[in-house]
Amino acid sequence: MSAFENISKLIDDKHSFVLEAGAGSGKTYTLIQSINYILNEKEAELKLNNQHIVCITYTNVAKNEVIERLENNPLVLVSTIHEFLWDCIKRFNKQLIIELDVLNEVMCKEKPEKFESGLKERISSVTYDDSGFRDFEKGKLHHDDVISLSLQMFKNYTSLTQILGQKYPYILIDEYQDTAEETISALIDFLLKRNVNDVLLGFYGDSYQKIYDEGVGSLQSYVDSGDLSLITKDENYRSSQNVIKLLNNIRDNITQITPEGIESPLGSVKFINTTHPQKEKKEKVKDYEARVQPKKEQVYTNLVGELERDGWDFGENGKDKILIIVNSKVAQQAGFGNLYKVYSKRYFDPKESLLKRENQFASFFMGSMDKKTSKERETGIEHLSEFWKNKDYNNVIRFLKRNGNFSLKIHTDKTKTAKILDELNELRKAGTIKDVFEFCTSNALNLLSQSLSNFLKRISLNIDEIEDEELKKRIQKDKDFYEQLMAVNYKEFIYAFKHIQDQTAYSTKHGTKGEEYRNVLVVIDDTSWKQKYNFQNFFSSSEEKEDRELRTKNLFYVSCSRAVENLVVLALSEMNDVSMGVLGSWFNNENVEIK
């Protein structure tokens, strides 16, 4: 039987399951098939009982894709996990206050300087939005708090899980491997086990594609206990024959095949290792790594040139991709390394602040993404410049009227507007961020957000007149960030914007899950992120840290599985003989090269 036929039978039997589906297997298509099967078989029953099918997705992008494929069917509630869990518990305010107080007591022990005991006596309500801002003293929750509180609520209030069991007889979870362990426990240990005859849980995903630390990864323990039935899906509709062979060598729980009737190209796989001079006895690791860096860069540059001469396309909007482990390395290659470094110094997560455009300056220049619809908000200076460059005058006028203080009279101000926008484009290429920012504000090209206005007011304060030492430190950090940011060449914002719009050849391996590209160059380096990844230890089965081995294995699998036709893996850190032996068997010795 096919995976879908197995799922259909389990739906008929009302027995929960997990679908383990390798990369390129058409998992989302099977998820949609499953929902449509339930609708076809149970639509009248669902309507009669005022019930809904729930489909939980990991991202808003996936959520909107599923909604579109289901044509907005009102019987299917599609939401992200945080939206769903909050919707389940938000009406129980009295109980939420009690459970938040319990969570607050835990935080008091961990961070006594930030949290104060006795919270339930001081708050009257608990709220959550997608801003990710936490303030227990005001009853405001962070994303992680919703996960923790939901488990407490599901565990401690049987009536809650009984109500949910009556409302939602079918709950299907996409990308289960990235779902938090607490959420898995809430759904299986409390919701399912208390409603075993009334609720079906379906988990769709791939344990080998778990690349975020907070995800559960595998549900094997629930399969072993009999709570879930395991279904595997072995088709690979994406990759060439040789890429599929390699993927089968990396993983051991699914052997993928090219589906019948699909003409899959032969394709190619190749592994290239870089050799380095030996480390001298008294040489520090940092000094040695600096000494071999020029060779790494030369090997990388030469390889990219060779691949381009062979027809690979790494140009803007090209068909092929270069995958690198860390965002900072991607930023360097993509042309905004200094900008990324400035954000890294100020913010714990520069990916959020810069690349996801959460920071005020990032959104001023590059716009933002609507979290609910996953649609681009074309409100950044870079959007305006694109409109002007493409002679999209309607959008230029619309942008200036909506986002600026521009009192634009279309006929009389046309020449003046053109002159200003031409000057802007020249300044973007040659000036600093400060030059462009001051030009935009003085010409009212884009309104300052309230957040940005507040930031500018804050850094204008004289910190010598402030008594609060913590406030002083924060303001000084903001001042330093502002000065460093303003000194960077504006071109780096242009390159960052192109990267965000996926117009460059570069990406992190984390950022491509679910994506596919004609040809892929994967760049690995054990000196890039030592505490998180070690490829040599993974290849040689010598890793002592289980979590690092799992993280490395999954990231390598996900990276290689992006390739449709041809794959090249370049290891910039030297591999030992044991690792090279394994790689020779995986890639075939004739496809392994040393430079």
Short mmCIF file of N, CA and C in Angstrom, two decimals, residues 339-497:
data_model
loop_
_atom_site.label_atom_id
_atom_site.label_comp_id
_atom_site.label_asym_id
_atom_site.label_seq_id
_atom_site.Cartn_x
_atom_site.Cartn_y
_atom_site.Cartn_z
N LEU A 339 28.04 45.14 7.79
CA LEU A 339 26.71 45.44 8.32
C LEU A 339 26.28 44.35 9.30
N TYR A 340 26.49 43.10 8.93
CA TYR A 340 26.13 41.98 9.81
C TYR A 340 26.93 42.03 11.10
N LYS A 341 28.19 42.41 11.00
CA LYS A 341 29.06 42.48 12.18
C LYS A 341 28.56 43.54 13.16
N VAL A 342 28.11 44.68 12.64
CA VAL A 342 27.58 45.75 13.49
C VAL A 342 26.35 45.26 14.25
N TYR A 343 25.45 44.57 13.54
CA TYR A 343 24.25 44.03 14.18
C TYR A 343 24.60 42.93 15.19
N SER A 344 25.63 42.14 14.88
CA SER A 344 26.05 41.06 15.78
C SER A 344 26.56 41.60 17.11
N LYS A 345 27.23 42.74 17.06
CA LYS A 345 27.75 43.34 18.29
C LYS A 345 26.64 43.85 19.20
N ARG A 346 25.56 44.32 18.60
CA ARG A 346 24.49 44.95 19.39
C ARG A 346 23.39 43.98 19.77
N TYR A 347 23.07 43.03 18.90
CA TYR A 347 21.91 42.17 19.12
C TYR A 347 22.31 40.71 19.27
N PHE A 348 21.64 40.04 20.18
CA PHE A 348 21.92 38.62 20.44
C PHE A 348 21.67 37.79 19.19
N ASP A 349 20.62 38.14 18.44
CA ASP A 349 20.27 37.39 17.23
C ASP A 349 20.22 38.34 16.02
N PRO A 350 21.36 38.53 15.35
CA PRO A 350 21.37 39.43 14.18
C PRO A 350 20.50 38.94 13.04
N LYS A 351 20.24 37.63 13.01
CA LYS A 351 19.34 37.12 11.99
C LYS A 351 17.95 37.73 12.15
N GLU A 352 17.47 37.78 13.39
CA GLU A 352 16.15 38.37 13.65
C GLU A 352 16.16 39.87 13.36
N SER A 353 17.16 40.56 13.92
CA SER A 353 17.17 42.02 13.85
C SER A 353 17.44 42.54 12.44
N LEU A 354 18.37 41.90 11.72
CA LEU A 354 18.74 42.38 10.38
C LEU A 354 18.02 41.62 9.28
N LEU A 355 18.23 40.31 9.22
CA LEU A 355 17.72 39.54 8.08
C LEU A 355 16.21 39.35 8.12
N LYS A 356 15.64 39.33 9.32
CA LYS A 356 14.17 39.28 9.41
C LYS A 356 13.57 40.67 9.59
N ARG A 357 14.46 41.67 9.60
CA ARG A 357 14.09 43.10 9.58
C ARG A 357 13.26 43.54 10.78
N GLU A 358 13.59 42.97 11.96
CA GLU A 358 12.89 43.36 13.18
C GLU A 358 13.40 44.71 13.69
N ASN A 359 14.66 45.05 13.37
CA ASN A 359 15.23 46.32 13.81
C ASN A 359 14.66 47.50 13.02
N GLN A 360 14.58 48.66 13.69
CA GLN A 360 13.95 49.84 13.08
C GLN A 360 14.66 50.30 11.80
N PHE A 361 16.00 50.30 11.81
CA PHE A 361 16.74 50.74 10.63
C PHE A 361 16.62 49.73 9.50
N ALA A 362 16.64 48.44 9.85
CA ALA A 362 16.50 47.40 8.82
C ALA A 362 15.17 47.54 8.09
N SER A 363 14.09 47.79 8.83
CA SER A 363 12.78 47.93 8.19
C SER A 363 12.65 49.27 7.46
N PHE A 364 13.31 50.32 7.96
CA PHE A 364 13.28 51.62 7.27
C PHE A 364 13.87 51.49 5.87
N PHE A 365 14.99 50.78 5.77
CA PHE A 365 15.66 50.66 4.47
C PHE A 365 15.17 49.49 3.64
N MET A 366 14.71 48.41 4.28
CA MET A 366 14.41 47.18 3.52
C MET A 366 12.97 46.70 3.67
N GLY A 367 12.10 47.51 4.32
CA GLY A 367 10.73 47.08 4.48
C GLY A 367 10.62 45.95 5.48
N SER A 368 9.56 45.14 5.39
CA SER A 368 9.37 44.05 6.34
C SER A 368 8.45 42.99 5.74
N MET A 369 8.25 41.94 6.51
CA MET A 369 7.35 40.86 6.09
C MET A 369 6.15 40.84 7.02
N ASP A 370 4.96 40.79 6.45
CA ASP A 370 3.75 40.67 7.26
C ASP A 370 3.72 39.27 7.87
N LYS A 371 3.74 39.19 9.20
CA LYS A 371 3.85 37.89 9.86
C LYS A 371 2.61 37.02 9.66
N LYS A 372 1.47 37.63 9.48
CA LYS A 372 0.24 36.85 9.35
C LYS A 372 0.06 36.33 7.93
N THR A 373 0.38 37.15 6.93
CA THR A 373 0.14 36.76 5.54
C THR A 373 1.40 36.30 4.82
N SER A 374 2.57 36.56 5.43
CA SER A 374 3.88 36.25 4.83
C SER A 374 4.09 37.00 3.52
N LYS A 375 3.41 38.13 3.38
CA LYS A 375 3.60 38.96 2.19
C LYS A 375 4.56 40.10 2.48
N GLU A 376 5.31 40.47 1.45
CA GLU A 376 6.29 41.54 1.58
C GLU A 376 5.59 42.88 1.77
N ARG A 377 6.02 43.60 2.80
CA ARG A 377 5.56 44.98 2.98
C ARG A 377 6.56 45.88 2.26
N GLU A 378 6.14 46.44 1.15
CA GLU A 378 7.05 47.21 0.31
C GLU A 378 7.16 48.64 0.82
N THR A 379 7.74 48.77 2.01
CA THR A 379 7.78 50.07 2.69
C THR A 379 9.20 50.57 2.94
N GLY A 380 10.20 49.91 2.35
CA GLY A 380 11.59 50.30 2.57
C GLY A 380 12.13 51.15 1.44
N ILE A 381 13.20 51.86 1.74
CA ILE A 381 13.86 52.68 0.72
C ILE A 381 14.30 51.83 -0.46
N GLU A 382 14.71 50.60 -0.20
CA GLU A 382 15.11 49.72 -1.30
C GLU A 382 13.94 49.39 -2.22
N HIS A 383 12.74 49.30 -1.68
CA HIS A 383 11.57 49.09 -2.53
C HIS A 383 11.34 50.32 -3.43
N LEU A 384 11.45 51.49 -2.82
CA LEU A 384 11.29 52.72 -3.59
C LEU A 384 12.30 52.80 -4.73
N SER A 385 13.54 52.46 -4.43
CA SER A 385 14.59 52.50 -5.45
C SER A 385 14.32 51.51 -6.57
N GLU A 386 13.81 50.32 -6.20
CA GLU A 386 13.46 49.32 -7.22
C GLU A 386 12.35 49.84 -8.13
N PHE A 387 11.33 50.44 -7.53
CA PHE A 387 10.23 51.00 -8.32
C PHE A 387 10.76 52.03 -9.32
N TRP A 388 11.64 52.88 -8.84
CA TRP A 388 12.16 53.96 -9.68
C TRP A 388 13.03 53.39 -10.80
N LYS A 389 13.88 52.43 -10.45
CA LYS A 389 14.77 51.82 -11.44
C LYS A 389 13.96 51.12 -12.54
N ASN A 390 12.85 50.49 -12.14
CA ASN A 390 12.01 49.75 -13.09
C ASN A 390 10.97 50.62 -13.79
N LYS A 391 11.04 51.93 -13.54
CA LYS A 391 10.09 52.90 -14.13
C LYS A 391 8.64 52.56 -13.79
N ASP A 392 8.47 52.05 -12.59
CA ASP A 392 7.14 51.71 -12.09
C ASP A 392 6.59 52.95 -11.36
N TYR A 393 6.18 53.92 -12.13
CA TYR A 393 5.86 55.24 -11.58
C TYR A 393 4.60 55.22 -10.69
N ASN A 394 3.67 54.34 -11.00
CA ASN A 394 2.47 54.26 -10.15
C ASN A 394 2.85 53.86 -8.72
N ASN A 395 3.75 52.87 -8.61
CA ASN A 395 4.18 52.45 -7.28
C ASN A 395 5.07 53.48 -6.61
N VAL A 396 5.83 54.23 -7.40
CA VAL A 396 6.64 55.32 -6.83
C VAL A 396 5.72 56.34 -6.17
N ILE A 397 4.70 56.76 -6.89
CA ILE A 397 3.76 57.76 -6.37
C ILE A 397 3.02 57.20 -5.14
N ARG A 398 2.60 55.95 -5.24
CA ARG A 398 1.87 55.32 -4.14
C ARG A 398 2.77 55.23 -2.89
N PHE A 399 4.03 54.88 -3.10
CA PHE A 399 4.98 54.77 -1.98
C PHE A 399 5.17 56.13 -1.31
N LEU A 400 5.42 57.15 -2.10
CA LEU A 400 5.70 58.47 -1.54
C LEU A 400 4.49 59.06 -0.82
N LYS A 401 3.33 58.80 -1.35
CA LYS A 401 2.12 59.32 -0.69
C LYS A 401 1.81 58.57 0.60
N ARG A 402 2.10 57.26 0.60
CA ARG A 402 1.75 56.44 1.75
C ARG A 402 2.83 56.45 2.83
N ASN A 403 4.08 56.41 2.42
CA ASN A 403 5.18 56.22 3.37
C ASN A 403 5.98 57.48 3.66
N GLY A 404 5.80 58.51 2.89
CA GLY A 404 6.57 59.71 3.12
C GLY A 404 5.67 60.88 3.51
N ASN A 405 6.30 62.01 3.79
CA ASN A 405 5.55 63.24 4.03
C ASN A 405 5.38 64.01 2.73
N PHE A 406 5.59 63.31 1.64
CA PHE A 406 5.68 63.94 0.33
C PHE A 406 4.34 64.52 -0.09
N SER A 407 4.24 65.82 -0.22
CA SER A 407 3.02 66.45 -0.74
C SER A 407 3.20 66.53 -2.25
N LEU A 408 3.00 65.38 -2.90
CA LEU A 408 3.35 65.26 -4.32
C LEU A 408 2.22 65.76 -5.22
N LYS A 409 2.55 66.74 -6.03
CA LYS A 409 1.63 67.17 -7.09
C LYS A 409 2.19 66.57 -8.37
N ILE A 410 1.49 65.63 -8.92
CA ILE A 410 2.04 64.77 -9.95
C ILE A 410 2.66 65.55 -11.11
N HIS A 411 2.01 66.62 -11.56
CA HIS A 411 2.52 67.33 -12.73
C HIS A 411 3.61 68.33 -12.37
N THR A 412 3.34 69.19 -11.39
CA THR A 412 4.29 70.26 -11.09
C THR A 412 5.55 69.76 -10.39
N ASP A 413 5.45 68.64 -9.64
CA ASP A 413 6.60 68.17 -8.87
C ASP A 413 7.35 67.03 -9.56
N LYS A 414 6.93 66.68 -10.78
CA LYS A 414 7.52 65.51 -11.43
C LYS A 414 9.03 65.66 -11.61
N THR A 415 9.47 66.80 -12.08
CA THR A 415 10.90 67.02 -12.32
C THR A 415 11.68 67.02 -11.02
N LYS A 416 11.11 67.67 -10.00
CA LYS A 416 11.75 67.72 -8.69
C LYS A 416 11.87 66.32 -8.10
N THR A 417 10.81 65.54 -8.20
CA THR A 417 10.81 64.17 -7.67
C THR A 417 11.85 63.32 -8.37
N ALA A 418 11.89 63.43 -9.70
CA ALA A 418 12.86 62.65 -10.48
C ALA A 418 14.28 62.99 -10.06
N LYS A 419 14.55 64.27 -9.84
CA LYS A 419 15.90 64.70 -9.45
C LYS A 419 16.27 64.10 -8.09
N ILE A 420 15.32 64.12 -7.15
CA ILE A 420 15.59 63.59 -5.81
C ILE A 420 15.85 62.09 -5.86
N LEU A 421 15.04 61.36 -6.64
CA LEU A 421 15.20 59.91 -6.70
C LEU A 421 16.46 59.51 -7.46
N ASP A 422 16.84 60.29 -8.46
CA ASP A 422 18.12 60.03 -9.14
C ASP A 422 19.29 60.25 -8.19
N GLU A 423 19.20 61.31 -7.40
CA GLU A 423 20.25 61.58 -6.40
C GLU A 423 20.31 60.45 -5.38
N LEU A 424 19.15 59.97 -4.97
CA LEU A 424 19.11 58.87 -4.01
C LEU A 424 19.84 57.65 -4.56
N ASN A 425 19.56 57.30 -5.81
CA ASN A 425 20.19 56.12 -6.38
C ASN A 425 21.70 56.26 -6.48
N GLU A 426 22.18 57.43 -6.79
CA GLU A 426 23.63 57.65 -6.85
C GLU A 426 24.24 57.57 -5.45
N LEU A 427 23.54 58.14 -4.47
CA LEU A 427 24.03 58.14 -3.09
C LEU A 427 24.06 56.73 -2.53
N ARG A 428 23.09 55.92 -2.90
CA ARG A 428 23.05 54.52 -2.45
C ARG A 428 24.30 53.77 -2.88
N LYS A 429 24.82 54.08 -4.03
CA LYS A 429 25.99 53.38 -4.57
C LYS A 429 27.30 53.88 -3.97
N ALA A 430 27.36 55.15 -3.58
CA ALA A 430 28.64 55.74 -3.18
C ALA A 430 28.71 56.19 -1.72
N GLY A 431 27.56 56.39 -1.09
CA GLY A 431 27.57 57.00 0.25
C GLY A 431 27.53 56.00 1.38
N THR A 432 27.61 56.54 2.59
CA THR A 432 27.47 55.73 3.79
C THR A 432 25.98 55.60 4.14
N ILE A 433 25.69 54.76 5.12
CA ILE A 433 24.31 54.64 5.59
C ILE A 433 23.84 55.98 6.15
N LYS A 434 24.74 56.69 6.81
CA LYS A 434 24.38 58.01 7.35
C LYS A 434 24.00 58.97 6.23
N ASP A 435 24.77 58.97 5.15
CA ASP A 435 24.47 59.84 4.01
C ASP A 435 23.06 59.58 3.49
N VAL A 436 22.74 58.30 3.29
CA VAL A 436 21.44 57.94 2.73
C VAL A 436 20.32 58.23 3.72
N PHE A 437 20.56 57.91 4.99
CA PHE A 437 19.52 58.12 6.01
C PHE A 437 19.17 59.60 6.13
N GLU A 438 20.19 60.45 6.19
CA GLU A 438 19.94 61.90 6.29
C GLU A 438 19.28 62.45 5.04
N PHE A 439 19.67 61.93 3.88
CA PHE A 439 19.05 62.37 2.62
C PHE A 439 17.57 61.98 2.60
N CYS A 440 17.26 60.76 3.02
CA CYS A 440 15.87 60.29 3.00
C CYS A 440 15.00 61.08 3.98
N THR A 441 15.55 61.35 5.16
CA THR A 441 14.75 62.07 6.16
C THR A 441 14.59 63.53 5.79
N SER A 442 15.64 64.15 5.25
CA SER A 442 15.55 65.57 4.89
C SER A 442 14.62 65.79 3.69
N ASN A 443 14.50 64.75 2.84
CA ASN A 443 13.60 64.86 1.68
C ASN A 443 12.26 64.15 1.89
N ALA A 444 12.04 63.71 3.14
CA ALA A 444 10.76 63.08 3.51
C ALA A 444 10.38 61.94 2.59
N LEU A 445 11.35 61.09 2.27
CA LEU A 445 11.07 59.97 1.38
C LEU A 445 10.40 58.80 2.10
N ASN A 446 10.61 58.71 3.41
CA ASN A 446 10.02 57.61 4.17
C ASN A 446 9.78 58.08 5.60
N LEU A 447 8.58 57.88 6.08
CA LEU A 447 8.27 58.29 7.45
C LEU A 447 9.02 57.44 8.46
N LEU A 448 9.46 58.05 9.54
CA LEU A 448 10.08 57.30 10.62
C LEU A 448 8.99 56.58 11.40
N SER A 449 9.22 55.30 11.70
CA SER A 449 8.29 54.58 12.55
C SER A 449 8.37 55.15 13.96
N GLN A 450 7.35 54.86 14.77
CA GLN A 450 7.38 55.34 16.15
C GLN A 450 8.58 54.77 16.89
N SER A 451 8.87 53.51 16.59
CA SER A 451 10.01 52.85 17.23
C SER A 451 11.32 53.53 16.86
N LEU A 452 11.48 53.90 15.59
CA LEU A 452 12.71 54.57 15.15
C LEU A 452 12.80 55.98 15.73
N SER A 453 11.69 56.68 15.78
CA SER A 453 11.67 58.03 16.39
C SER A 453 12.08 57.96 17.85
N ASN A 454 11.54 56.96 18.56
CA ASN A 454 11.90 56.79 19.98
C ASN A 454 13.37 56.47 20.15
N PHE A 455 13.91 55.66 19.24
CA PHE A 455 15.32 55.31 19.30
C PHE A 455 16.19 56.56 19.14
N LEU A 456 15.85 57.38 18.14
CA LEU A 456 16.64 58.59 17.89
C LEU A 456 16.56 59.57 19.06
N LYS A 457 15.40 59.64 19.68
CA LYS A 457 15.26 60.51 20.87
C LYS A 457 16.11 59.98 22.01
N ARG A 458 16.11 58.66 22.15
CA ARG A 458 16.85 58.04 23.26
C ARG A 458 18.35 58.28 23.13
N ILE A 459 18.89 58.13 21.93
CA ILE A 459 20.35 58.28 21.78
C ILE A 459 20.77 59.75 21.82
N SER A 460 19.78 60.65 21.74
CA SER A 460 20.12 62.08 21.83
C SER A 460 20.22 62.55 23.29
N LEU A 461 19.82 61.69 24.21
CA LEU A 461 19.88 62.05 25.63
C LEU A 461 21.32 62.14 26.12
N ASN A 462 21.56 62.99 27.07
CA ASN A 462 22.87 63.11 27.71
C ASN A 462 22.92 62.08 28.84
N ILE A 463 23.71 61.03 28.65
CA ILE A 463 23.71 59.94 29.64
C ILE A 463 24.33 60.36 30.97
N ASP A 464 25.09 61.45 30.96
CA ASP A 464 25.67 61.94 32.23
C ASP A 464 24.59 62.45 33.17
N GLU A 465 23.43 62.78 32.61
CA GLU A 465 22.34 63.30 33.43
C GLU A 465 21.37 62.20 33.88
N ILE A 466 21.68 60.95 33.52
CA ILE A 466 20.81 59.82 33.87
C ILE A 466 21.38 59.09 35.08
N GLU A 467 20.53 58.84 36.07
CA GLU A 467 20.99 58.19 37.30
C GLU A 467 20.93 56.66 37.22
N ASP A 468 19.94 56.14 36.52
CA ASP A 468 19.76 54.70 36.40
C ASP A 468 20.92 54.10 35.60
N GLU A 469 21.75 53.28 36.27
CA GLU A 469 22.95 52.74 35.64
C GLU A 469 22.61 51.77 34.51
N GLU A 470 21.56 50.95 34.71
CA GLU A 470 21.17 49.99 33.66
C GLU A 470 20.70 50.73 32.41
N LEU A 471 19.91 51.80 32.63
CA LEU A 471 19.43 52.61 31.51
C LEU A 471 20.59 53.27 30.79
N LYS A 472 21.55 53.73 31.56
CA LYS A 472 22.75 54.34 30.98
C LYS A 472 23.45 53.37 30.02
N LYS A 473 23.62 52.14 30.50
CA LYS A 473 24.32 51.13 29.70
C LYS A 473 23.58 50.85 28.39
N ARG A 474 22.23 50.73 28.49
CA ARG A 474 21.44 50.43 27.29
C ARG A 474 21.54 51.57 26.29
N ILE A 475 21.45 52.79 26.78
CA ILE A 475 21.52 53.95 25.87
C ILE A 475 22.90 54.05 25.23
N GLN A 476 23.95 53.76 26.01
CA GLN A 476 25.29 53.81 25.46
C GLN A 476 25.48 52.76 24.38
N LYS A 477 24.90 51.57 24.59
CA LYS A 477 24.96 50.52 23.57
C LYS A 477 24.26 50.97 22.29
N ASP A 478 23.11 51.64 22.47
CA ASP A 478 22.38 52.15 21.30
C ASP A 478 23.16 53.23 20.58
N LYS A 479 23.81 54.09 21.34
CA LYS A 479 24.64 55.15 20.73
C LYS A 479 25.77 54.54 19.91
N ASP A 480 26.46 53.56 20.51
CA ASP A 480 27.57 52.89 19.82
C ASP A 480 27.08 52.20 18.55
N PHE A 481 25.94 51.51 18.66
CA PHE A 481 25.37 50.83 17.50
C PHE A 481 25.07 51.83 16.39
N TYR A 482 24.45 52.95 16.75
CA TYR A 482 24.08 53.97 15.77
C TYR A 482 25.31 54.51 15.04
N GLU A 483 26.34 54.85 15.80
CA GLU A 483 27.56 55.41 15.19
C GLU A 483 28.23 54.41 14.26
N GLN A 484 28.31 53.15 14.71
CA GLN A 484 28.94 52.12 13.88
C GLN A 484 28.12 51.84 12.62
N LEU A 485 26.79 51.80 12.78
CA LEU A 485 25.91 51.54 11.65
C LEU A 485 26.01 52.65 10.61
N MET A 486 25.99 53.89 11.06
CA MET A 486 26.00 55.02 10.14
C MET A 486 27.29 55.09 9.32
N ALA A 487 28.37 54.50 9.83
CA ALA A 487 29.67 54.57 9.15
C ALA A 487 29.82 53.52 8.05
N VAL A 488 28.93 52.52 8.02
CA VAL A 488 29.03 51.45 7.02
C VAL A 488 28.59 51.96 5.65
N ASN A 489 29.22 51.46 4.59
CA ASN A 489 28.81 51.82 3.23
C ASN A 489 27.37 51.36 2.99
N TYR A 490 26.57 52.24 2.41
CA TYR A 490 25.16 51.89 2.20
C TYR A 490 25.00 50.70 1.26
N LYS A 491 25.97 50.48 0.39
CA LYS A 491 25.89 49.35 -0.53
C LYS A 491 25.57 48.04 0.20
N GLU A 492 26.01 47.95 1.47
CA GLU A 492 25.81 46.71 2.21
C GLU A 492 24.33 46.47 2.50
N PHE A 493 23.55 47.55 2.64
CA PHE A 493 22.10 47.37 2.78
C PHE A 493 21.50 46.90 1.46
N ILE A 494 22.06 47.37 0.34
CA ILE A 494 21.58 46.91 -0.97
C ILE A 494 21.80 45.41 -1.10
N TYR A 495 23.01 44.96 -0.72
CA TYR A 495 23.33 43.53 -0.83
C TYR A 495 22.50 42.70 0.16
N ALA A 496 22.28 43.24 1.36
CA ALA A 496 21.47 42.53 2.34
C ALA A 496 20.04 42.37 1.82
N PHE A 497 19.51 43.41 1.19
CA PHE A 497 18.16 43.35 0.64
C PHE A 497 18.06 42.30 -0.46
#
